[in-house]
Amino acid sequence: MSAADRDALLLQLEIDGFNARYAAALDERRFDDWPQFFLAQGEYVVQARENFDRGLPLALIALESQGMMKDRVYGITQTIYHGPYYTRHVVGPALLLGEEDGRIRAQANYAVFRTRPGDASEVYNVGRYIDAFERTPAGLKLASRRCVYDSEMVLNSLIYPI
Amino acid sequence: MSAADRDALLLQLEIDGFNARYAAALDERRFDDWPQFFLAQGEYVVQARENFDRGLPLALIALESQGMMKDRVYGITQTIYHGPYYTRHVVGPALLLGEEDGRIRAQANYAVFRTRPGDASEVYNVGRYIDAFERTPAGLKLASRRCVYDSEMVLNSLIYPI
Amino acid sequence: MSAADRDALLLQLEIDGFNARYAAALDERRFDDWPQFFLAQGEYVVQARENFDRGLPLALIALESQGMMKDRVYGITQTIYHGPYYTRHVVGPALLLGEEDGRIRAQANYAVFRTRPGDASEVYNVGRYIDAFERTPAGLKLASRRCVYDSEMVLNSLIYPI
């Protein structure tokens, strides 16, 4: 196997594994683990596709550091009054888009299903992760994850991270 | 490539392939093939997340051997009166959780869609497989597959395996 | 790693990557790119599972060359009057089925979600791709992709490729 093939294989494995761990943390409601998938200055944006496609800046959520993410988690778990629900992420194999300035670019399609107590599961939010990863001593971390969702009507308010 | 990297890659490939074959057998209604994904003393459990999270034992279905699975398949295909439906499994790449006592632990998020005759497809059951595999001369087999589903309201009765 | 293992890994990576690029082209509405995933004489068929399972030939859509696909794209983007919608494909890891007469056979389960303006996302079409790939100087190309869908009731008309 050529060195390039080997590296591509290992990177694919690493990113798909990253996405599986990310999904597991959220779906298992280990929200305190969530900011650790990002760099300290990592960026997390949830944006409607309509705005993304037109290059418009408006986003539903835009967090610009781990600190803001921790604050968000505190809000979710301690202060926001909301009807509880489960989430379940099904994420397809990532599409690797190359490396630039030390950042690995990738994207992956996701479907998030929501289940409210006593109710059937429903499609909650579908879209794609547009990611930039950096390699750190603690493994890959997100410099940026942009969740660009198709769903124009967000079912109730979007509480938990996507 | 290091031996550890190589083994991780091959195992990921093997488990994702296993899950794809498992899904294909069920979705193509080759129910007689289903018990063969398990060890003779393999365990198959379908359990609500609410009970799993609290460590409660109650499960919707708990089969403790291939014999019980064959019996279940006989029930499904020969005796249970039920409205027919198609299933379609979409399973994300597995998350490998390590090896212990000769058993490979892994989990994977799944979404099962149901289509009833003349109707649109709908979200049927979403959750995660929590698995323990053993290596046999015939390849990987499930010592245990626990399907922990989010969906609190199971649409009609759950007839076919998840 | 044995040569066979290595080849299997690389092929899996290649086909999952192909499916991710295919999905991205459609979901990002780059319809002009779509015929290029096929050989010049490639075949694209969308068929109800009911007919496929019985060996019946009737299909919703059957295109027998890149030329017909380009014509279809022209129809979609320039002439058909239809309510617009977004699609989102979530495709599971492919199941490799072997090689025959220089063609690589594989299949993969897919779920396509549809979002209409101002509406929630919904399950649109679920099924499996049944594929034959050929290796060309420009990489893998589809000699045939058969989209066999479970969904008996197709939500409105099916405009965009699956």
GROMACS .gro file of C-alpha atoms in nm:
model
  486
    1MET     CA    1   0.000   0.000   0.000
    2SER     CA    2   0.137   0.343  -0.086
    3ALA     CA    3   0.198   0.589   0.194
    4ALA     CA    4  -0.072   0.819   0.053
    5ASP     CA    5  -0.328   0.538   0.045
    6ARG     CA    6  -0.236   0.439   0.398
    7ASP     CA    7  -0.273   0.794   0.526
    8ALA     CA    8  -0.608   0.838   0.350
    9LEU     CA    9  -0.737   0.517   0.507
   10LEU     CA   10  -0.623   0.611   0.853
   11LEU     CA   11  -0.766   0.961   0.826
   12GLN     CA   12  -1.103   0.830   0.707
   13LEU     CA   13  -1.108   0.589   1.000
   14GLU     CA   14  -1.014   0.865   1.240
   15ILE     CA   15  -1.279   1.111   1.123
   16ASP     CA   16  -1.560   0.855   1.108
   17GLY     CA   17  -1.458   0.745   1.457
   18PHE     CA   18  -1.457   1.107   1.572
   19ASN     CA   19  -1.810   1.157   1.438
   20ALA     CA   20  -1.928   0.837   1.606
   21ARG     CA   21  -1.785   0.947   1.943
   22TYR     CA   22  -1.933   1.297   1.900
   23ALA     CA   23  -2.277   1.148   1.826
   24ALA     CA   24  -2.251   0.907   2.118
   25ALA     CA   25  -2.166   1.187   2.363
   26LEU     CA   26  -2.470   1.389   2.259
   27ASP     CA   27  -2.712   1.098   2.230
   28GLU     CA   28  -2.604   0.964   2.568
   29ARG     CA   29  -2.651   1.315   2.708
   30ARG     CA   30  -2.289   1.351   2.820
   31PHE     CA   31  -2.312   1.721   2.737
   32ASP     CA   32  -2.010   1.811   2.949
   33ASP     CA   33  -1.795   1.612   2.707
   34TRP     CA   34  -1.919   1.805   2.407
   35PRO     CA   35  -1.689   2.113   2.424
   36GLN     CA   36  -1.389   1.880   2.436
   37PHE     CA   37  -1.443   1.782   2.075
   38PHE     CA   38  -1.334   2.136   1.985
   39LEU     CA   39  -1.017   2.340   2.013
   40ALA     CA   40  -1.016   2.602   2.289
   41GLN     CA   41  -1.088   2.862   2.020
   42GLY     CA   42  -1.309   2.629   1.821
   43GLU     CA   43  -1.621   2.750   1.650
   44TYR     CA   44  -1.964   2.585   1.647
   45VAL     CA   45  -2.230   2.723   1.417
   46VAL     CA   46  -2.582   2.602   1.341
   47GLN     CA   47  -2.709   2.767   1.028
   48ALA     CA   48  -3.001   2.730   0.789
   49ARG     CA   49  -2.898   2.610   0.448
   50GLU     CA   50  -3.081   2.899   0.288
   51ASN     CA   51  -2.847   3.145   0.457
   52PHE     CA   52  -2.535   2.936   0.408
   53ASP     CA   53  -2.599   2.892   0.035
   54ARG     CA   54  -2.635   3.268  -0.011
   55GLY     CA   55  -2.331   3.352   0.198
   56LEU     CA   56  -2.547   3.531   0.455
   57PRO     CA   57  -2.405   3.542   0.806
   58LEU     CA   58  -2.723   3.487   1.009
   59ALA     CA   59  -2.703   3.167   1.215
   60LEU     CA   60  -2.932   3.013   1.471
   61ILE     CA   61  -2.642   2.948   1.705
   62ALA     CA   62  -2.281   3.069   1.679
   63LEU     CA   63  -2.036   2.985   1.955
   64GLU     CA   64  -1.680   3.102   1.919
   65SER     CA   65  -1.490   2.919   2.192
   66GLN     CA   66  -1.500   2.624   2.427
   67GLY     CA   67  -1.592   2.873   2.700
   68MET     CA   68  -1.909   2.971   2.514
   69MET     CA   69  -1.986   2.602   2.462
   70LYS     CA   70  -1.949   2.532   2.833
   71ASP     CA   71  -2.181   2.820   2.902
   72ARG     CA   72  -2.430   2.676   2.657
   73VAL     CA   73  -2.411   2.335   2.824
   74TYR     CA   74  -2.471   2.501   3.161
   75GLY     CA   75  -2.774   2.672   3.013
   76ILE     CA   76  -2.909   2.348   2.869
   77THR     CA   77  -2.860   2.137   3.175
   78GLN     CA   78  -2.922   2.387   3.455
   79THR     CA   79  -3.132   2.681   3.349
   80ILE     CA   80  -3.336   2.645   3.030
   81TYR     CA   81  -3.690   2.530   3.089
   82HIS     CA   82  -3.778   2.291   2.809
   83GLY     CA   83  -3.959   1.968   2.739
   84PRO     CA   84  -3.702   1.689   2.747
   85TYR     CA   85  -3.633   1.477   2.442
   86TYR     CA   86  -3.387   1.215   2.327
   87THR     CA   87  -3.174   1.261   2.019
   88ARG     CA   88  -3.026   0.998   1.790
   89HIS     CA   89  -2.766   1.091   1.529
   90VAL     CA   90  -2.711   0.880   1.220
   91VAL     CA   91  -2.408   1.015   1.035
   92GLY     CA   92  -2.287   0.886   0.699
   93PRO     CA   93  -1.921   0.817   0.623
   94ALA     CA   94  -1.737   1.149   0.596
   95LEU     CA   95  -1.624   1.301   0.268
   96LEU     CA   96  -1.261   1.416   0.295
   97LEU     CA   97  -1.201   1.745   0.120
   98GLY     CA   98  -0.826   1.789   0.161
   99GLU     CA   99  -0.587   1.971   0.387
  100GLU     CA  100  -0.509   2.341   0.390
  101ASP     CA  101  -0.301   2.550   0.631
  102GLY     CA  102  -0.274   2.255   0.870
  103ARG     CA  103  -0.650   2.209   0.876
  104ILE     CA  104  -0.823   1.897   0.752
  105ARG     CA  105  -1.147   1.977   0.578
  106ALA     CA  106  -1.430   1.725   0.570
  107GLN     CA  107  -1.806   1.706   0.557
  108ALA     CA  108  -2.066   1.446   0.649
  109ASN     CA  109  -2.441   1.418   0.608
  110TYR     CA  110  -2.638   1.369   0.928
  111ALA     CA  111  -2.993   1.292   1.032
  112VAL     CA  112  -3.097   1.366   1.389
  113PHE     CA  113  -3.410   1.196   1.518
  114ARG     CA  114  -3.597   1.324   1.820
  115THR     CA  115  -3.808   1.125   2.063
  116ARG     CA  116  -4.025   1.297   2.318
  117PRO     CA  117  -4.155   1.105   2.619
  118GLY     CA  118  -4.441   0.876   2.524
  119ASP     CA  119  -4.420   0.967   2.159
  120ALA     CA  120  -4.296   0.814   1.835
  121SER     CA  121  -3.953   0.911   1.701
  122GLU     CA  122  -3.950   1.176   1.433
  123VAL     CA  123  -3.709   1.339   1.192
  124TYR     CA  124  -3.576   1.639   1.378
  125ASN     CA  125  -3.295   1.798   1.186
  126VAL     CA  126  -3.111   1.685   0.873
  127GLY     CA  127  -2.814   1.848   0.707
  128ARG     CA  128  -2.441   1.832   0.682
  129TYR     CA  129  -2.147   1.898   0.906
  130ILE     CA  130  -1.889   2.119   0.737
  131ASP     CA  131  -1.574   2.070   0.939
  132ALA     CA  132  -1.219   2.187   0.983
  133PHE     CA  133  -1.008   1.963   1.206
  134GLU     CA  134  -0.669   2.025   1.361
  135ARG     CA  135  -0.435   1.761   1.488
  136THR     CA  136  -0.338   1.802   1.855
  137PRO     CA  137  -0.150   1.584   2.106
  138ALA     CA  138  -0.496   1.473   2.226
  139GLY     CA  139  -0.602   1.368   1.875
  140LEU     CA  140  -0.819   1.546   1.621
  141LYS     CA  141  -1.013   1.849   1.743
  142LEU     CA  142  -1.263   2.068   1.563
  143ALA     CA  143  -1.139   2.414   1.474
  144SER     CA  144  -1.483   2.463   1.326
  145ARG     CA  145  -1.804   2.267   1.286
  146ARG     CA  146  -2.079   2.428   1.088
  147CYS     CA  147  -2.409   2.236   1.101
  148VAL     CA  148  -2.593   2.347   0.790
  149TYR     CA  149  -2.948   2.217   0.819
  150ASP     CA  150  -3.209   2.177   0.547
  151SER     CA  151  -3.498   2.189   0.788
  152GLU     CA  152  -3.647   2.535   0.752
  153MET     CA  153  -3.896   2.486   1.025
  154VAL     CA  154  -3.706   2.386   1.336
  155LEU     CA  155  -3.931   2.168   1.549
  156ASN     CA  156  -3.985   2.368   1.866
  157SER     CA  157  -3.670   2.528   1.984
  158LEU     CA  158  -3.343   2.355   1.921
  159ILE     CA  159  -3.204   2.291   2.267
  160TYR     CA  160  -2.930   2.030   2.248
  161PRO     CA  161  -2.627   2.053   2.019
  162ILE     CA  162  -2.656   1.901   1.672
  163MET     CA  163   0.144   0.131   0.897
  164SER     CA  164   0.183   0.003   1.250
  165ALA     CA  165   0.038  -0.336   1.338
  166ALA     CA  166  -0.208  -0.170   1.577
  167ASP     CA  167  -0.331   0.072   1.309
  168ARG     CA  168  -0.366  -0.213   1.063
  169ASP     CA  169  -0.566  -0.424   1.307
  170ALA     CA  170  -0.792  -0.130   1.395
  171LEU     CA  171  -0.861  -0.065   1.028
  172LEU     CA  172  -0.937  -0.427   0.952
  173LEU     CA  173  -1.162  -0.462   1.255
  174GLN     CA  174  -1.357  -0.146   1.164
  175LEU     CA  175  -1.403  -0.281   0.812
  176GLU     CA  176  -1.512  -0.617   0.946
  177ILE     CA  177  -1.770  -0.480   1.189
  178ASP     CA  178  -1.918  -0.228   0.946
  179GLY     CA  179  -1.941  -0.510   0.693
  180PHE     CA  180  -2.107  -0.733   0.951
  181ASN     CA  181  -2.366  -0.465   1.024
  182ALA     CA  182  -2.431  -0.416   0.653
  183ARG     CA  183  -2.486  -0.790   0.602
  184TYR     CA  184  -2.708  -0.809   0.910
  185ALA     CA  185  -2.920  -0.520   0.781
  186ALA     CA  186  -2.940  -0.670   0.433
  187ALA     CA  187  -3.060  -1.006   0.568
  188LEU     CA  188  -3.342  -0.841   0.763
  189ASP     CA  189  -3.440  -0.587   0.500
  190GLU     CA  190  -3.445  -0.855   0.230
  191ARG     CA  191  -3.657  -1.069   0.462
  192ARG     CA  192  -3.407  -1.354   0.477
  193PHE     CA  193  -3.514  -1.415   0.835
  194ASP     CA  194  -3.375  -1.768   0.843
  195ASP     CA  195  -3.027  -1.619   0.808
  196TRP     CA  196  -3.072  -1.394   1.108
  197PRO     CA  197  -2.985  -1.639   1.392
  198GLN     CA  198  -2.658  -1.720   1.215
  199PHE     CA  199  -2.523  -1.377   1.298
  200PHE     CA  200  -2.510  -1.495   1.660
  201LEU     CA  201  -2.319  -1.756   1.856
  202ALA     CA  202  -2.519  -2.065   1.949
  203GLN     CA  203  -2.553  -1.917   2.298
  204GLY     CA  204  -2.583  -1.562   2.170
  205GLU     CA  205  -2.817  -1.312   2.325
  206TYR     CA  206  -3.053  -1.072   2.149
  207VAL     CA  207  -3.229  -0.807   2.354
  208VAL     CA  208  -3.456  -0.521   2.249
  209GLN     CA  209  -3.490  -0.274   2.532
  210ALA     CA  210  -3.626   0.076   2.584
  211ARG     CA  211  -3.359   0.331   2.656
  212GLU     CA  212  -3.544   0.443   2.965
  213ASN     CA  213  -3.496   0.101   3.122
  214PHE     CA  214  -3.142   0.053   2.996
  215ASP     CA  215  -3.028   0.391   3.132
  216ARG     CA  216  -3.164   0.307   3.476
  217GLY     CA  217  -3.020  -0.042   3.480
  218LEU     CA  218  -3.366  -0.196   3.489
  219PRO     CA  219  -3.395  -0.545   3.343
  220LEU     CA  220  -3.731  -0.517   3.163
  221ALA     CA  221  -3.694  -0.569   2.789
  222LEU     CA  222  -3.944  -0.591   2.507
  223ILE     CA  223  -3.772  -0.900   2.368
  224ALA     CA  224  -3.496  -1.110   2.522
  225LEU     CA  225  -3.374  -1.419   2.342
  226GLU     CA  226  -3.094  -1.621   2.497
  227SER     CA  227  -2.985  -1.861   2.224
  228GLN     CA  228  -2.996  -1.929   1.853
  229GLY     CA  229  -3.267  -2.184   1.930
  230MET     CA  230  -3.492  -1.912   2.072
  231MET     CA  231  -3.415  -1.697   1.769
  232LYS     CA  232  -3.514  -1.975   1.531
  233ASP     CA  233  -3.833  -2.015   1.726
  234ARG     CA  234  -3.896  -1.642   1.693
  235VAL     CA  235  -3.837  -1.658   1.318
  236TYR     CA  236  -4.080  -1.948   1.293
  237GLY     CA  237  -4.333  -1.739   1.483
  238ILE     CA  238  -4.282  -1.438   1.256
  239THR     CA  239  -4.297  -1.623   0.931
  240GLN     CA  240  -4.549  -1.900   1.007
  241THR     CA  241  -4.780  -1.817   1.292
  242ILE     CA  242  -4.810  -1.452   1.395
  243TYR     CA  243  -5.096  -1.271   1.230
  244HIS     CA  244  -4.978  -0.921   1.150
  245GLY     CA  245  -4.996  -0.653   0.887
  246PRO     CA  246  -4.690  -0.689   0.665
  247TYR     CA  247  -4.434  -0.412   0.634
  248TYR     CA  248  -4.092  -0.354   0.485
  249THR     CA  249  -3.799  -0.244   0.696
  250ARG     CA  250  -3.492  -0.047   0.593
  251HIS     CA  251  -3.195  -0.017   0.827
  252VAL     CA  252  -2.951   0.271   0.799
  253VAL     CA  253  -2.662   0.207   1.036
  254GLY     CA  254  -2.378   0.452   1.098
  255PRO     CA  255  -2.012   0.346   1.112
  256ALA     CA  256  -1.954   0.150   1.433
  257LEU     CA  257  -1.773   0.289   1.734
  258LEU     CA  258  -1.515   0.037   1.857
  259LEU     CA  259  -1.497   0.020   2.233
  260GLY     CA  260  -1.212  -0.223   2.291
  261GLU     CA  261  -1.162  -0.588   2.364
  262GLU     CA  262  -1.220  -0.766   2.693
  263ASP     CA  263  -1.212  -1.137   2.780
  264GLY     CA  264  -1.189  -1.226   2.410
  265ARG     CA  265  -1.497  -1.020   2.329
  266ILE     CA  266  -1.489  -0.719   2.100
  267ARG     CA  267  -1.719  -0.446   2.221
  268ALA     CA  268  -1.872  -0.200   1.975
  269GLN     CA  269  -2.179   0.012   1.929
  270ALA     CA  270  -2.352   0.171   1.632
  271ASN     CA  271  -2.646   0.407   1.588
  272TYR     CA  272  -2.929   0.282   1.371
  273ALA     CA  273  -3.248   0.411   1.218
  274VAL     CA  274  -3.507   0.163   1.099
  275PHE     CA  275  -3.770   0.288   0.858
  276ARG     CA  276  -4.097   0.106   0.803
  277THR     CA  277  -4.311   0.101   0.492
  278ARG     CA  278  -4.657  -0.047   0.498
  279PRO     CA  279  -4.829  -0.143   0.171
  280GLY     CA  280  -4.958   0.162  -0.010
  281ASP     CA  281  -4.819   0.401   0.247
  282ALA     CA  282  -4.529   0.643   0.282
  283SER     CA  283  -4.213   0.534   0.465
  284GLU     CA  284  -4.186   0.641   0.826
  285VAL     CA  285  -3.936   0.643   1.109
  286TYR     CA  286  -3.999   0.320   1.294
  287ASN     CA  287  -3.732   0.265   1.553
  288VAL     CA  288  -3.411   0.452   1.624
  289GLY     CA  289  -3.145   0.366   1.877
  290ARG     CA  290  -2.812   0.198   1.912
  291TYR     CA  291  -2.677  -0.151   1.892
  292ILE     CA  292  -2.461  -0.236   2.192
  293ASP     CA  293  -2.261  -0.537   2.083
  294ALA     CA  294  -2.016  -0.799   2.200
  295PHE     CA  295  -1.855  -0.999   1.918
  296GLU     CA  296  -1.652  -1.317   1.932
  297ARG     CA  297  -1.419  -1.438   1.664
  298THR     CA  298  -1.502  -1.788   1.532
  299PRO     CA  299  -1.374  -1.999   1.242
  300ALA     CA  300  -1.682  -1.871   1.051
  301GLY     CA  301  -1.590  -1.507   1.120
  302LEU     CA  302  -1.728  -1.264   1.375
  303LYS     CA  303  -2.043  -1.367   1.560
  304LEU     CA  304  -2.252  -1.179   1.812
  305ALA     CA  305  -2.225  -1.303   2.168
  306SER     CA  306  -2.472  -1.029   2.247
  307ARG     CA  307  -2.663  -0.759   2.063
  308ARG     CA  308  -2.868  -0.523   2.270
  309CYS     CA  309  -3.091  -0.291   2.064
  310VAL     CA  310  -3.156   0.005   2.292
  311TYR     CA  311  -3.426   0.214   2.129
  312ASP     CA  312  -3.523   0.573   2.199
  313SER     CA  313  -3.872   0.535   2.064
  314GLU     CA  314  -4.097   0.512   2.365
  315MET     CA  315  -4.405   0.448   2.165
  316VAL     CA  316  -4.338   0.147   1.947
  317LEU     CA  317  -4.545   0.180   1.631
  318ASN     CA  318  -4.788  -0.110   1.648
  319SER     CA  319  -4.621  -0.421   1.762
  320LEU     CA  320  -4.261  -0.483   1.678
  321ILE     CA  321  -4.266  -0.800   1.469
  322TYR     CA  322  -3.939  -0.832   1.279
  323PRO     CA  323  -3.595  -0.819   1.441
  324ILE     CA  324  -3.427  -0.480   1.473
  325MET     CA  325  -0.143  -0.681   0.592
  326SER     CA  326  -0.216  -0.929   0.315
  327ALA     CA  327  -0.265  -0.797  -0.037
  328ALA     CA  328  -0.627  -0.916  -0.032
  329ASP     CA  329  -0.700  -0.734   0.295
  330ARG     CA  330  -0.535  -0.421   0.162
  331ASP     CA  331  -0.736  -0.429  -0.159
  332ALA     CA  332  -1.061  -0.487   0.029
  333LEU     CA  333  -0.989  -0.190   0.257
  334LEU     CA  334  -0.904   0.040  -0.030
  335LEU     CA  335  -1.209  -0.066  -0.228
  336GLN     CA  336  -1.439  -0.011   0.068
  337LEU     CA  337  -1.290   0.334   0.117
  338GLU     CA  338  -1.327   0.411  -0.252
  339ILE     CA  339  -1.691   0.307  -0.275
  340ASP     CA  340  -1.799   0.479   0.046
  341GLY     CA  341  -1.620   0.790  -0.080
  342PHE     CA  342  -1.796   0.757  -0.415
  343ASN     CA  343  -2.134   0.738  -0.243
  344ALA     CA  344  -2.053   1.041  -0.027
  345ARG     CA  345  -1.954   1.246  -0.334
  346TYR     CA  346  -2.265   1.129  -0.522
  347ALA     CA  347  -2.487   1.233  -0.231
  348ALA     CA  348  -2.311   1.567  -0.195
  349ALA     CA  349  -2.358   1.649  -0.566
  350LEU     CA  350  -2.732   1.584  -0.544
  351ASP     CA  351  -2.790   1.745  -0.206
  352GLU     CA  352  -2.594   2.054  -0.309
  353ARG     CA  353  -2.801   2.062  -0.628
  354ARG     CA  354  -2.502   2.027  -0.860
  355PHE     CA  355  -2.719   1.827  -1.096
  356ASP     CA  356  -2.487   1.878  -1.392
  357ASP     CA  357  -2.226   1.671  -1.210
  358TRP     CA  358  -2.463   1.379  -1.164
  359PRO     CA  359  -2.426   1.205  -1.507
  360GLN     CA  360  -2.050   1.203  -1.458
  361PHE     CA  361  -2.082   0.942  -1.184
  362PHE     CA  362  -2.181   0.699  -1.460
  363LEU     CA  363  -2.015   0.544  -1.763
  364ALA     CA  364  -2.122   0.690  -2.098
  365GLN     CA  365  -2.344   0.383  -2.140
  366GLY     CA  366  -2.432   0.368  -1.772
  367GLU     CA  367  -2.778   0.277  -1.654
  368TYR     CA  368  -2.985   0.448  -1.383
  369VAL     CA  369  -3.306   0.283  -1.270
  370VAL     CA  370  -3.549   0.377  -0.993
  371GLN     CA  371  -3.775   0.087  -0.919
  372ALA     CA  372  -4.027  -0.011  -0.652
  373ARG     CA  373  -3.914  -0.298  -0.440
  374GLU     CA  374  -4.233  -0.482  -0.508
  375ASN     CA  375  -4.147  -0.504  -0.877
  376PHE     CA  376  -3.779  -0.572  -0.821
  377ASP     CA  377  -3.849  -0.860  -0.582
  378ARG     CA  378  -4.080  -1.026  -0.834
  379GLY     CA  379  -3.845  -0.975  -1.125
  380LEU     CA  380  -4.094  -0.745  -1.299
  381PRO     CA  381  -3.944  -0.489  -1.533
  382LEU     CA  382  -4.162  -0.188  -1.458
  383ALA     CA  383  -3.959   0.100  -1.319
  384LEU     CA  384  -4.047   0.458  -1.228
  385ILE     CA  385  -3.743   0.589  -1.411
  386ALA     CA  386  -3.502   0.404  -1.642
  387LEU     CA  387  -3.222   0.593  -1.811
  388GLU     CA  388  -2.982   0.402  -2.032
  389SER     CA  389  -2.698   0.644  -2.100
  390GLN     CA  390  -2.531   0.961  -1.982
  391GLY     CA  391  -2.711   1.136  -2.268
  392MET     CA  392  -3.049   1.042  -2.122
  393MET     CA  393  -2.929   1.158  -1.780
  394LYS     CA  394  -2.823   1.495  -1.919
  395ASP     CA  395  -3.162   1.525  -2.080
  396ARG     CA  396  -3.324   1.446  -1.747
  397VAL     CA  397  -3.112   1.711  -1.573
  398TYR     CA  398  -3.214   1.962  -1.838
  399GLY     CA  399  -3.577   1.871  -1.772
  400ILE     CA  400  -3.538   1.908  -1.397
  401THR     CA  401  -3.356   2.236  -1.401
  402GLN     CA  402  -3.510   2.410  -1.704
  403THR     CA  403  -3.851   2.279  -1.794
  404ILE     CA  404  -4.040   2.079  -1.529
  405TYR     CA  405  -4.276   2.288  -1.322
  406HIS     CA  406  -4.255   2.161  -0.967
  407GLY     CA  407  -4.249   2.276  -0.609
  408PRO     CA  408  -3.885   2.301  -0.504
  409TYR     CA  409  -3.746   2.093  -0.221
  410TYR     CA  410  -3.413   2.009  -0.064
  411THR     CA  411  -3.289   1.653  -0.040
  412ARG     CA  412  -3.049   1.501   0.212
  413HIS     CA  413  -2.904   1.155   0.158
  414VAL     CA  414  -2.780   0.946   0.448
  415VAL     CA  415  -2.611   0.636   0.307
  416GLY     CA  416  -2.477   0.350   0.518
  417PRO     CA  417  -2.136   0.189   0.456
  418ALA     CA  418  -2.157  -0.017   0.137
  419LEU     CA  419  -2.171  -0.394   0.131
  420LEU     CA  420  -1.920  -0.532  -0.121
  421LEU     CA  421  -2.057  -0.825  -0.317
  422GLY     CA  422  -1.757  -0.929  -0.526
  423GLU     CA  423  -1.624  -0.877  -0.873
  424GLU     CA  424  -1.752  -1.035  -1.193
  425ASP     CA  425  -1.658  -0.969  -1.558
  426GLY     CA  426  -1.458  -0.663  -1.455
  427ARG     CA  427  -1.752  -0.517  -1.266
  428ILE     CA  428  -1.748  -0.454  -0.893
  429ARG     CA  429  -2.085  -0.529  -0.738
  430ALA     CA  430  -2.195  -0.351  -0.421
  431GLN     CA  431  -2.506  -0.232  -0.246
  432ALA     CA  432  -2.584   0.028   0.018
  433ASN     CA  433  -2.892   0.128   0.215
  434TYR     CA  434  -3.001   0.489   0.181
  435ALA     CA  435  -3.252   0.724   0.337
  436VAL     CA  436  -3.342   1.042   0.151
  437PHE     CA  437  -3.506   1.319   0.349
  438ARG     CA  438  -3.701   1.597   0.182
  439THR     CA  439  -3.751   1.949   0.306
  440ARG     CA  440  -4.000   2.181   0.139
  441PRO     CA  441  -3.979   2.555   0.197
  442GLY     CA  442  -4.113   2.651   0.535
  443ASP     CA  443  -4.179   2.293   0.634
  444ALA     CA  444  -4.029   2.027   0.858
  445SER     CA  445  -3.799   1.761   0.707
  446GLU     CA  446  -3.963   1.430   0.628
  447VAL     CA  447  -3.867   1.081   0.520
  448TYR     CA  448  -3.890   1.090   0.143
  449ASN     CA  449  -3.754   0.770  -0.003
  450VAL     CA  450  -3.571   0.481   0.159
  451GLY     CA  451  -3.421   0.179  -0.011
  452ARG     CA  452  -3.098   0.040  -0.140
  453TYR     CA  453  -2.861   0.114  -0.421
  454ILE     CA  454  -2.773  -0.198  -0.617
  455ASP     CA  455  -2.459  -0.108  -0.806
  456ALA     CA  456  -2.213  -0.229  -1.066
  457PHE     CA  457  -1.895  -0.023  -1.087
  458GLU     CA  458  -1.623  -0.022  -1.351
  459ARG     CA  459  -1.274   0.109  -1.303
  460THR     CA  460  -1.176   0.382  -1.553
  461PRO     CA  461  -0.878   0.618  -1.583
  462ALA     CA  462  -1.103   0.876  -1.411
  463GLY     CA  463  -1.173   0.645  -1.118
  464LEU     CA  464  -1.475   0.428  -1.043
  465LYS     CA  465  -1.784   0.487  -1.255
  466LEU     CA  466  -2.129   0.333  -1.234
  467ALA     CA  467  -2.213   0.088  -1.510
  468SER     CA  468  -2.545   0.055  -1.334
  469ARG     CA  469  -2.720   0.197  -1.031
  470ARG     CA  470  -3.057   0.056  -0.945
  471CYS     CA  471  -3.238   0.247  -0.667
  472VAL     CA  472  -3.484  -0.004  -0.526
  473TYR     CA  473  -3.715   0.185  -0.294
  474ASP     CA  474  -3.944   0.049  -0.025
  475SER     CA  475  -4.171   0.349  -0.029
  476GLU     CA  476  -4.480   0.240  -0.218
  477MET     CA  477  -4.639   0.579  -0.206
  478VAL     CA  478  -4.394   0.824  -0.355
  479LEU     CA  479  -4.450   1.163  -0.197
  480ASN     CA  480  -4.567   1.382  -0.482
  481SER     CA  481  -4.371   1.321  -0.792
  482LEU     CA  482  -4.010   1.223  -0.766
  483ILE     CA  483  -3.823   1.502  -0.942
  484TYR     CA  484  -3.456   1.491  -0.845
  485PRO     CA  485  -3.236   1.182  -0.877
  486ILE     CA  486  -3.216   0.948  -0.581
   0.00000   0.00000   0.00000
